[in-house]
mmCIF file of C-alpha atoms in Angstrom:
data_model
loop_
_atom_site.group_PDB
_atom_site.id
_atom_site.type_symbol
_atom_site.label_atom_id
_atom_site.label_comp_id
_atom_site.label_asym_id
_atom_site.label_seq_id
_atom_site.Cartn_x
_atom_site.Cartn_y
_atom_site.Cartn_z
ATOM 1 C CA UNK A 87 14.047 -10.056 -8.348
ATOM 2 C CA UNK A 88 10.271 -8.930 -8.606
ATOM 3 C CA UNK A 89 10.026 -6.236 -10.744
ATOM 4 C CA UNK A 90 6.517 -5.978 -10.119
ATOM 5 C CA UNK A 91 5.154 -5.098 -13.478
ATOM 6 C CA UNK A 92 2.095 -7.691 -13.304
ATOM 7 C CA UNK A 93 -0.535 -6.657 -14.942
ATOM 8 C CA UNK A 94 1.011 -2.968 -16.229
ATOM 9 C CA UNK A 95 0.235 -1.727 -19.629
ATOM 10 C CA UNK A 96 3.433 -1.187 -21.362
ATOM 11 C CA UNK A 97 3.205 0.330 -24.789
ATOM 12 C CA UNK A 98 5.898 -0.402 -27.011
ATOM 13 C CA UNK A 99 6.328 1.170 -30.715
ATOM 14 C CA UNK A 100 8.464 0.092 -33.252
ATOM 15 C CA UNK A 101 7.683 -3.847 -31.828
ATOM 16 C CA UNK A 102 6.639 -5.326 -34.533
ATOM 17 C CA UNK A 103 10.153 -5.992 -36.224
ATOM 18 C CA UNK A 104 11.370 -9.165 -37.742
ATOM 19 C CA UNK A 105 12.071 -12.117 -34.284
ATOM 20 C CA UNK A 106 15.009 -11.427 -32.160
ATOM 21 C CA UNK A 107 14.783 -7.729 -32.716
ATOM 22 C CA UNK A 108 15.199 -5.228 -29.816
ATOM 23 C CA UNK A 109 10.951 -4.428 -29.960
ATOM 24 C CA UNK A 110 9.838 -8.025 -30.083
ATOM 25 C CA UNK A 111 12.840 -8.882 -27.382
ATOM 26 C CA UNK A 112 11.518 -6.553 -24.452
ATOM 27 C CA UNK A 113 7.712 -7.601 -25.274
ATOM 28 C CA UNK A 114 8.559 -11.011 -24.497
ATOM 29 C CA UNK A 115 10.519 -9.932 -21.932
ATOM 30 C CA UNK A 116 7.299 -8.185 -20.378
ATOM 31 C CA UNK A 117 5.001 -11.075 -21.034
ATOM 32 C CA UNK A 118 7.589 -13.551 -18.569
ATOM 33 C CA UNK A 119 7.628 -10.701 -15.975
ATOM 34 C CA UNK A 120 4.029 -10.961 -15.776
ATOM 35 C CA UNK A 121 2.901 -7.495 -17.584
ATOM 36 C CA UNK A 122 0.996 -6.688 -20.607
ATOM 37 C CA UNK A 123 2.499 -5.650 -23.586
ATOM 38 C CA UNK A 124 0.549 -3.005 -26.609
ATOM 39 C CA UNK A 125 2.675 -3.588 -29.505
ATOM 40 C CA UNK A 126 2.081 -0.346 -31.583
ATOM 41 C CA UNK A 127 3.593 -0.847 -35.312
ATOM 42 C CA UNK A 128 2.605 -0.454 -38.859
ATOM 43 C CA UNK A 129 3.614 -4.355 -39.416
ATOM 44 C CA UNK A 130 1.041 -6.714 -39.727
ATOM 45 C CA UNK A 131 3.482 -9.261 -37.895
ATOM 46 C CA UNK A 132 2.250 -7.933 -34.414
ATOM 47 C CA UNK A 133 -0.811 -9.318 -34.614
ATOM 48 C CA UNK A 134 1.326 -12.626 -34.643
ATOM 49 C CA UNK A 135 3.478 -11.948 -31.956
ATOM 50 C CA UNK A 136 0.192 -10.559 -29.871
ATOM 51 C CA UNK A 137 -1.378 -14.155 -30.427
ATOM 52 C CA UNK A 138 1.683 -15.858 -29.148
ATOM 53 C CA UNK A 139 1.728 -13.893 -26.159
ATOM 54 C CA UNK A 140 -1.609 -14.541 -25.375
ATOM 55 C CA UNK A 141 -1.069 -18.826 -25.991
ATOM 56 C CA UNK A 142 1.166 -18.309 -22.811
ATOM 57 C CA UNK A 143 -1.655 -17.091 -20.618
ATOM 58 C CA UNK A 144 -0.851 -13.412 -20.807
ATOM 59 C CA UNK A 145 -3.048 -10.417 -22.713
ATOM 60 C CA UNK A 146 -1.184 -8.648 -25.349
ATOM 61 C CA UNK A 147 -2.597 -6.240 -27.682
ATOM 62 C CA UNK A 148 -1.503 -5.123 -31.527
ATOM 63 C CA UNK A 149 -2.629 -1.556 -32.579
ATOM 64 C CA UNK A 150 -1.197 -1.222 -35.860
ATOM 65 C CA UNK A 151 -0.514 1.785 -36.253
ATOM 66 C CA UNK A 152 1.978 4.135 -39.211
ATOM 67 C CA UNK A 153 3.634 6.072 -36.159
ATOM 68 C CA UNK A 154 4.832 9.268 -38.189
ATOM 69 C CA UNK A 155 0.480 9.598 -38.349
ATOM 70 C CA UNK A 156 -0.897 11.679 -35.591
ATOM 71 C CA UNK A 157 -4.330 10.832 -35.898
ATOM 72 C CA UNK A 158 -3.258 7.206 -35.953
ATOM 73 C CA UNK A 159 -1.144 7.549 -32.974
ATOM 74 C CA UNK A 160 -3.706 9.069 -31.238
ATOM 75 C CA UNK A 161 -6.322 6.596 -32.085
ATOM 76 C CA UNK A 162 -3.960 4.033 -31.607
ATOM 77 C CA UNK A 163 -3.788 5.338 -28.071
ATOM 78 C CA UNK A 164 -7.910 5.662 -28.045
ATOM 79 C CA UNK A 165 -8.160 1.372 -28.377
ATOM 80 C CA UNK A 166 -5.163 1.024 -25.633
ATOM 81 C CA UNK A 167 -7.792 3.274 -23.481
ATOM 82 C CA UNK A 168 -10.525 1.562 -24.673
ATOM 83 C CA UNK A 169 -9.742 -1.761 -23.810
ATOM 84 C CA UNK A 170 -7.409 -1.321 -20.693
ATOM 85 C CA UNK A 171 -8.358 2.283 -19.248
ATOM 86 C CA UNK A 172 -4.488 2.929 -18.340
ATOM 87 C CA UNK A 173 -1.006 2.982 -19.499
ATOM 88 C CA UNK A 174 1.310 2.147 -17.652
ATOM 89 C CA UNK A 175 4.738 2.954 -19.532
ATOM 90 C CA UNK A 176 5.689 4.209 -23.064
ATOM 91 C CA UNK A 177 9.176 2.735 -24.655
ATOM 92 C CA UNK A 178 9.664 4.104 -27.890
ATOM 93 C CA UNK A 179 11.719 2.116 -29.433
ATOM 94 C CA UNK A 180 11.154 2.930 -33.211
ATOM 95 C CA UNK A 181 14.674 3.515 -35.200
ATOM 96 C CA UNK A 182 15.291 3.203 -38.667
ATOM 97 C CA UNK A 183 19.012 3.948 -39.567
ATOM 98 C CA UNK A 184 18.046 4.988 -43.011
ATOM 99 C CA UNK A 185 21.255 6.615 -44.592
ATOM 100 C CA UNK A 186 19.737 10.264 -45.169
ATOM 101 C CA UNK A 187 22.923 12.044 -45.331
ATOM 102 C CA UNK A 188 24.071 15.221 -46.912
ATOM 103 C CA UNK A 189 23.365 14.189 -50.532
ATOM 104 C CA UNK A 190 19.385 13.361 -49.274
ATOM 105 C CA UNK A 191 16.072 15.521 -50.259
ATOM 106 C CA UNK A 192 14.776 18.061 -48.147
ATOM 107 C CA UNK A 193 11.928 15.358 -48.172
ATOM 108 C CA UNK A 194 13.885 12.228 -47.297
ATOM 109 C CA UNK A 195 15.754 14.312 -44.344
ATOM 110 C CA UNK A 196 12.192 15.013 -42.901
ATOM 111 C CA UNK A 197 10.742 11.814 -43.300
ATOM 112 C CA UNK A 198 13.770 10.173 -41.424
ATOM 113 C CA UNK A 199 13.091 12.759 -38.370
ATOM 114 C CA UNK A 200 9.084 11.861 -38.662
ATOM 115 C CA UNK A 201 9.964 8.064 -38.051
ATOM 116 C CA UNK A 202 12.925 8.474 -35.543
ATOM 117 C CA UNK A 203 12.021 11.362 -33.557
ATOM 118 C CA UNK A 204 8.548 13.004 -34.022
ATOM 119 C CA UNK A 205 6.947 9.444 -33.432
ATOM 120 C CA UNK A 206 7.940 9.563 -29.714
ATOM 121 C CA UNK A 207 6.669 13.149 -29.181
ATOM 122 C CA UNK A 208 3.236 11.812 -30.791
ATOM 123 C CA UNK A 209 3.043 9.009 -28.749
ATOM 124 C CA UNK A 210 3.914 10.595 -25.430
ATOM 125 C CA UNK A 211 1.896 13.503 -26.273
ATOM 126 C CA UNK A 212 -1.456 11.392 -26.733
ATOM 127 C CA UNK A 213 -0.399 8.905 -23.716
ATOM 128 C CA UNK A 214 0.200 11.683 -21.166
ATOM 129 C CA UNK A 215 -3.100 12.382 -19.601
ATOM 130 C CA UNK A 216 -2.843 8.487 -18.658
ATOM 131 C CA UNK A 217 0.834 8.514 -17.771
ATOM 132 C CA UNK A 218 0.077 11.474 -15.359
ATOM 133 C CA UNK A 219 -2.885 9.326 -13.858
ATOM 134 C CA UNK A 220 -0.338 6.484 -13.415
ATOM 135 C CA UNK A 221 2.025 8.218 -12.457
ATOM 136 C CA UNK A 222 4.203 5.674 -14.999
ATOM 137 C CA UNK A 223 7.198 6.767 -17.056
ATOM 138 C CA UNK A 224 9.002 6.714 -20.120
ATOM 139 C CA UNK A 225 11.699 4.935 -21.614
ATOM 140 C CA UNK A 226 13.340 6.076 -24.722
ATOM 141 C CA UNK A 227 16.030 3.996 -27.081
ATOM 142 C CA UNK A 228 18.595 6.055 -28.243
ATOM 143 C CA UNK A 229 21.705 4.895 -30.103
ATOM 144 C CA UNK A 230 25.390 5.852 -29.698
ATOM 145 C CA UNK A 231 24.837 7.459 -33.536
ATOM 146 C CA UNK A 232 23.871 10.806 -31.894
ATOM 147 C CA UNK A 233 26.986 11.136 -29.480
ATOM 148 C CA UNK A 234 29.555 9.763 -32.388
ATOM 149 C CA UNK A 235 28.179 10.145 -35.035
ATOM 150 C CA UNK A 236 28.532 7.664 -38.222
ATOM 151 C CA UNK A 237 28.712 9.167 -41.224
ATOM 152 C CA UNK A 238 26.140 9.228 -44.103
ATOM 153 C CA UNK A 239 23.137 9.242 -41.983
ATOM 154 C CA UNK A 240 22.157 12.741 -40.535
ATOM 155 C CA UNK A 241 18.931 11.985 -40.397
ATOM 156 C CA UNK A 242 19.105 9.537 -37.933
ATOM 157 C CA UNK A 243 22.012 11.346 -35.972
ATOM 158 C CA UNK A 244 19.619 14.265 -35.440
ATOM 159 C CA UNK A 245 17.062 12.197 -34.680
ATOM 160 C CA UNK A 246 18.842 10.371 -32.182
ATOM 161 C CA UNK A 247 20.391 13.460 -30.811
ATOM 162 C CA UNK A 248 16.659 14.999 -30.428
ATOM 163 C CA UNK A 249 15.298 11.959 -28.841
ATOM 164 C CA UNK A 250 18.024 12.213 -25.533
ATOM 165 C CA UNK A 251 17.018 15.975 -25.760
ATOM 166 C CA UNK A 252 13.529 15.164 -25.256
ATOM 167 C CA UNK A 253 14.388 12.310 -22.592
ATOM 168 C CA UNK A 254 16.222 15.425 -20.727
ATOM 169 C CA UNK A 255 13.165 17.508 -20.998
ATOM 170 C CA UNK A 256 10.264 15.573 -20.655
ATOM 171 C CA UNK A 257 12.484 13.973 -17.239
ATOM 172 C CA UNK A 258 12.194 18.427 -16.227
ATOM 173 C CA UNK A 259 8.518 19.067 -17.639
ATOM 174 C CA UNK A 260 6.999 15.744 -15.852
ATOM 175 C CA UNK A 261 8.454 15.754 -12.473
ATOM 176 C CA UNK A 262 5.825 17.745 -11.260
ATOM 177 C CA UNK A 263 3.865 14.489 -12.113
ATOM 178 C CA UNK A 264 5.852 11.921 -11.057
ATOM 179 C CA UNK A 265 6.706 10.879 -13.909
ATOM 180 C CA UNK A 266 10.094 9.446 -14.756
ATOM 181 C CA UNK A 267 11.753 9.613 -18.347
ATOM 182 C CA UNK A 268 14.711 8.148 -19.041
ATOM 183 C CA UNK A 269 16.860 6.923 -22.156
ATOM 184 C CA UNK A 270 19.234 3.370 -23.148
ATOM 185 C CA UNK A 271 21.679 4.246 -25.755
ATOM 186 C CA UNK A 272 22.626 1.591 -27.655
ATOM 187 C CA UNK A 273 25.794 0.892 -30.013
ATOM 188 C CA UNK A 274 25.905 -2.068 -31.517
ATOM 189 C CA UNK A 275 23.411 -5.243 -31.126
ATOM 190 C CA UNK A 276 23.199 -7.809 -33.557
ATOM 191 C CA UNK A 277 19.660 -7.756 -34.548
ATOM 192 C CA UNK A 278 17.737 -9.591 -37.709
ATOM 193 C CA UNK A 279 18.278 -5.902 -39.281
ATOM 194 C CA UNK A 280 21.697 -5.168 -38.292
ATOM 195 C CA UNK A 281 22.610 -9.423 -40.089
ATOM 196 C CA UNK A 282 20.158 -7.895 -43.256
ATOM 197 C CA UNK A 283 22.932 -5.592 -43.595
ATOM 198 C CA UNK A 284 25.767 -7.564 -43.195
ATOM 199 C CA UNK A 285 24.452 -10.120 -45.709
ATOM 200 C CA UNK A 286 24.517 -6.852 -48.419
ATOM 201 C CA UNK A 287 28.561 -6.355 -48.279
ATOM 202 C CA UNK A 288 30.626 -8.215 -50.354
ATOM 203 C CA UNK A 289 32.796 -8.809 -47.318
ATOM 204 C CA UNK A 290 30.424 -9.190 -44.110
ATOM 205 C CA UNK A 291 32.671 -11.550 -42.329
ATOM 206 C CA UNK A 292 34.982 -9.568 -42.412
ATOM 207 C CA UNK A 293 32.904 -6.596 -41.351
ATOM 208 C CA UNK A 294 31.738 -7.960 -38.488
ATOM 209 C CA UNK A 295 34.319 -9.202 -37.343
ATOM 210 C CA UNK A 296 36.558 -5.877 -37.113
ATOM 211 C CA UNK A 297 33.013 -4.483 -35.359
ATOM 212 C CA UNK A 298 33.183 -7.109 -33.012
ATOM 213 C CA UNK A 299 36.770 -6.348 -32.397
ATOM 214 C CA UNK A 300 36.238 -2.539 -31.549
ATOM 215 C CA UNK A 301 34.022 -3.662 -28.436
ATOM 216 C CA UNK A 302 35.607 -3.339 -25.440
ATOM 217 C CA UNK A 303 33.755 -5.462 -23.495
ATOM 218 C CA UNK A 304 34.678 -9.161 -24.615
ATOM 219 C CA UNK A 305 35.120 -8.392 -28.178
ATOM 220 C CA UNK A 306 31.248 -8.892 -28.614
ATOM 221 C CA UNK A 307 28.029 -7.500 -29.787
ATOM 222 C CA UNK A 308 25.124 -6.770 -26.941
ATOM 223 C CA UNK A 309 22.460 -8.892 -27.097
ATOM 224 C CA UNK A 310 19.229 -7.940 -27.459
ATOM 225 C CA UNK A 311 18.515 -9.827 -24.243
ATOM 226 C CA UNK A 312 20.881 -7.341 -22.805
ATOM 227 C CA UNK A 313 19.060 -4.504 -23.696
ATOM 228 C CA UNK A 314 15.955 -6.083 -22.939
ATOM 229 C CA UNK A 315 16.665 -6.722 -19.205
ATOM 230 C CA UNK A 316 18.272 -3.051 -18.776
ATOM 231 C CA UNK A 317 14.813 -1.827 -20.080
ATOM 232 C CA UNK A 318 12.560 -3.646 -17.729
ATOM 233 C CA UNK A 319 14.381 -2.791 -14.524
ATOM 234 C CA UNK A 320 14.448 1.252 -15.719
ATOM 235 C CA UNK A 321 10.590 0.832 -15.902
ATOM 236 C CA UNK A 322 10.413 -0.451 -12.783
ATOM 237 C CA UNK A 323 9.609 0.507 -9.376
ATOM 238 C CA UNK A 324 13.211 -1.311 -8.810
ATOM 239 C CA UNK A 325 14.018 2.297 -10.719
ATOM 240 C CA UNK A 326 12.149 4.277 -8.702
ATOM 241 C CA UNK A 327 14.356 7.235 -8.494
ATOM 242 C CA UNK A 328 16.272 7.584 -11.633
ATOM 243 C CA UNK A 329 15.236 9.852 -13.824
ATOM 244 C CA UNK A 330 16.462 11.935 -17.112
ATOM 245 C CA UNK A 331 19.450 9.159 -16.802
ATOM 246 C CA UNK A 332 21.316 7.701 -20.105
ATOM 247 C CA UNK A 333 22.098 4.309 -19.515
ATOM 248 C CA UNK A 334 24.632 2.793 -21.787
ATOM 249 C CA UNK A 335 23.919 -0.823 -22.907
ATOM 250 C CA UNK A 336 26.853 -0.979 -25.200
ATOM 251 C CA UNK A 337 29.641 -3.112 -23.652
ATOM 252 C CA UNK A 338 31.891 -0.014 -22.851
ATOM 253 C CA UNK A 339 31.989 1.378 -26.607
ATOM 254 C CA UNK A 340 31.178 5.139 -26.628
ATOM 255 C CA UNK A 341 33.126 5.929 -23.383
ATOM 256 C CA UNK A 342 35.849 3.500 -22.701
ATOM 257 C CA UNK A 343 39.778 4.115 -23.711
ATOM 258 C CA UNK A 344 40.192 2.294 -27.739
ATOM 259 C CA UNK A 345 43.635 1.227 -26.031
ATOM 260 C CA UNK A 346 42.208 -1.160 -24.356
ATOM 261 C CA UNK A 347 40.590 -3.119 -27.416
ATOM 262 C CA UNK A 348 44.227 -4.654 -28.404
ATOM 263 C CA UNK A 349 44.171 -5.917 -24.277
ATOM 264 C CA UNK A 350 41.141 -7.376 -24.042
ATOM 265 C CA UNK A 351 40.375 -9.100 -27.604
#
């Protein structure tokens, strides 16, 4: 299927993470679909994964860019105009479970909301005049943290609950424009961070495998392949008419009956 994103400008934050990640997933994704992906990240390895891009024959661009910044948000959005004159799409994709719980600072709290939710209203903010003139859309990632919570980490819970707020409104505030927003939620995805982790517990075998077990869907993690894919078609004119939608990439975890884990695993 032709998704026909050829030559759109996609901006993705929070794509500069270690290879295999979510981020550095859908910009490759992008790049074999034919569009052009702005990697916007504080990380000095997108100007890496830009380079590689661009050995296949397609443009990519890095901004880097410390996301909780406005004025580097909106100058990061300045060079995307700069260079290209549009944007496409925004997927903000920046999420940092960082453990701010209860026992955190005042300080730490708001920094984890800064990174995890604020960043996407900055980024949207300074890419709306464009989006409008595109008439592109929005894609948010959520995670399955801010309809189950997890423990230990309100930070990121309220984040994560305030970014499918914000999918909900900005889906109401920008139909006028023609602009669709919508949201994936993820639950669990083995990504280079998610293994980081693992690697830190005394018992991570045995971790992940009682993780892997609580997946409905055949006992397994979603790949960030997966999650890549869903993304692409949402931004597509394949998605034409869905809008302030949450689309669960999680192999049936938040919403399907636990009783079923003992069947199928």
């Amino acid at each position: 299927m032709d998704l026909n994103l050829k030559n759109k400008i996609i901006v993705v934050s929070g794509s500069a993470g270690k290879q295999g990640s979510i981020g550095e997933t859908i910009l490759n994704r992008i790049a074999d679909e034919g569009g052009i992906p702005v990697i916007v990240d504080r990380n000095s390895r997108g100007f890496a994964y830009a380079e590689t891009i661009q050995k296949k024959g397609i443009d990519a661009l890095f901004v880097q860019t410390d996301v909780t910044n406005p004025d580097e948000v909106e100058n990061a959005v300045k060079k995307i105009i700069e260079k290209y004159g549009k944007i496409d799409v925004v997927i903000n994709n920046v999420g940092v479970n960082d453990g701010a719980g209860l026992d955190a600072t005042y300080e730490q709290f708001m920094d984890s909301l800064k990174l995890n939710v604020v960043s996407y209203f900055l980024l949207v903010k300074y890419a709306l005049p464009y989006l409008k003139e595109s008439k592109g859309n929005i894609l948010n990632i959520g995670s399955k943290v801010a309809l189950t919570g997890q423990g230990g980490t309100s930070g990121y819970a309220a984040a994560k609950g305030g970014v499918l707020g914000l999918t909900r409104e900005w889906a109401v505030d920008l139909i006028q424009f023609g602009i669709r927003s919508n949201a994936i939620i993820i639950a669990e995805s083995y990504t280079p961070a998610y293994e980081d982790w693992i690697e830190t517990l005394p018992d991570g075998e045995a971790v992940l495998k009682k993780i892997n077990k609580s997946i409905p869907f055949e006992g397994r993690m979603t790949k960030t392949e997966e999650i890549a894919d869903t993304a692409l078609f949402i931004i597509s004119d394949r998605s034409s008419h869905t809008t302030g939608q949450f689309v669960f990439v999680d192999g049936g975890y938040v919403h399907l009956d636990r009783a079923l884990i003992n069947d199928v695993n």
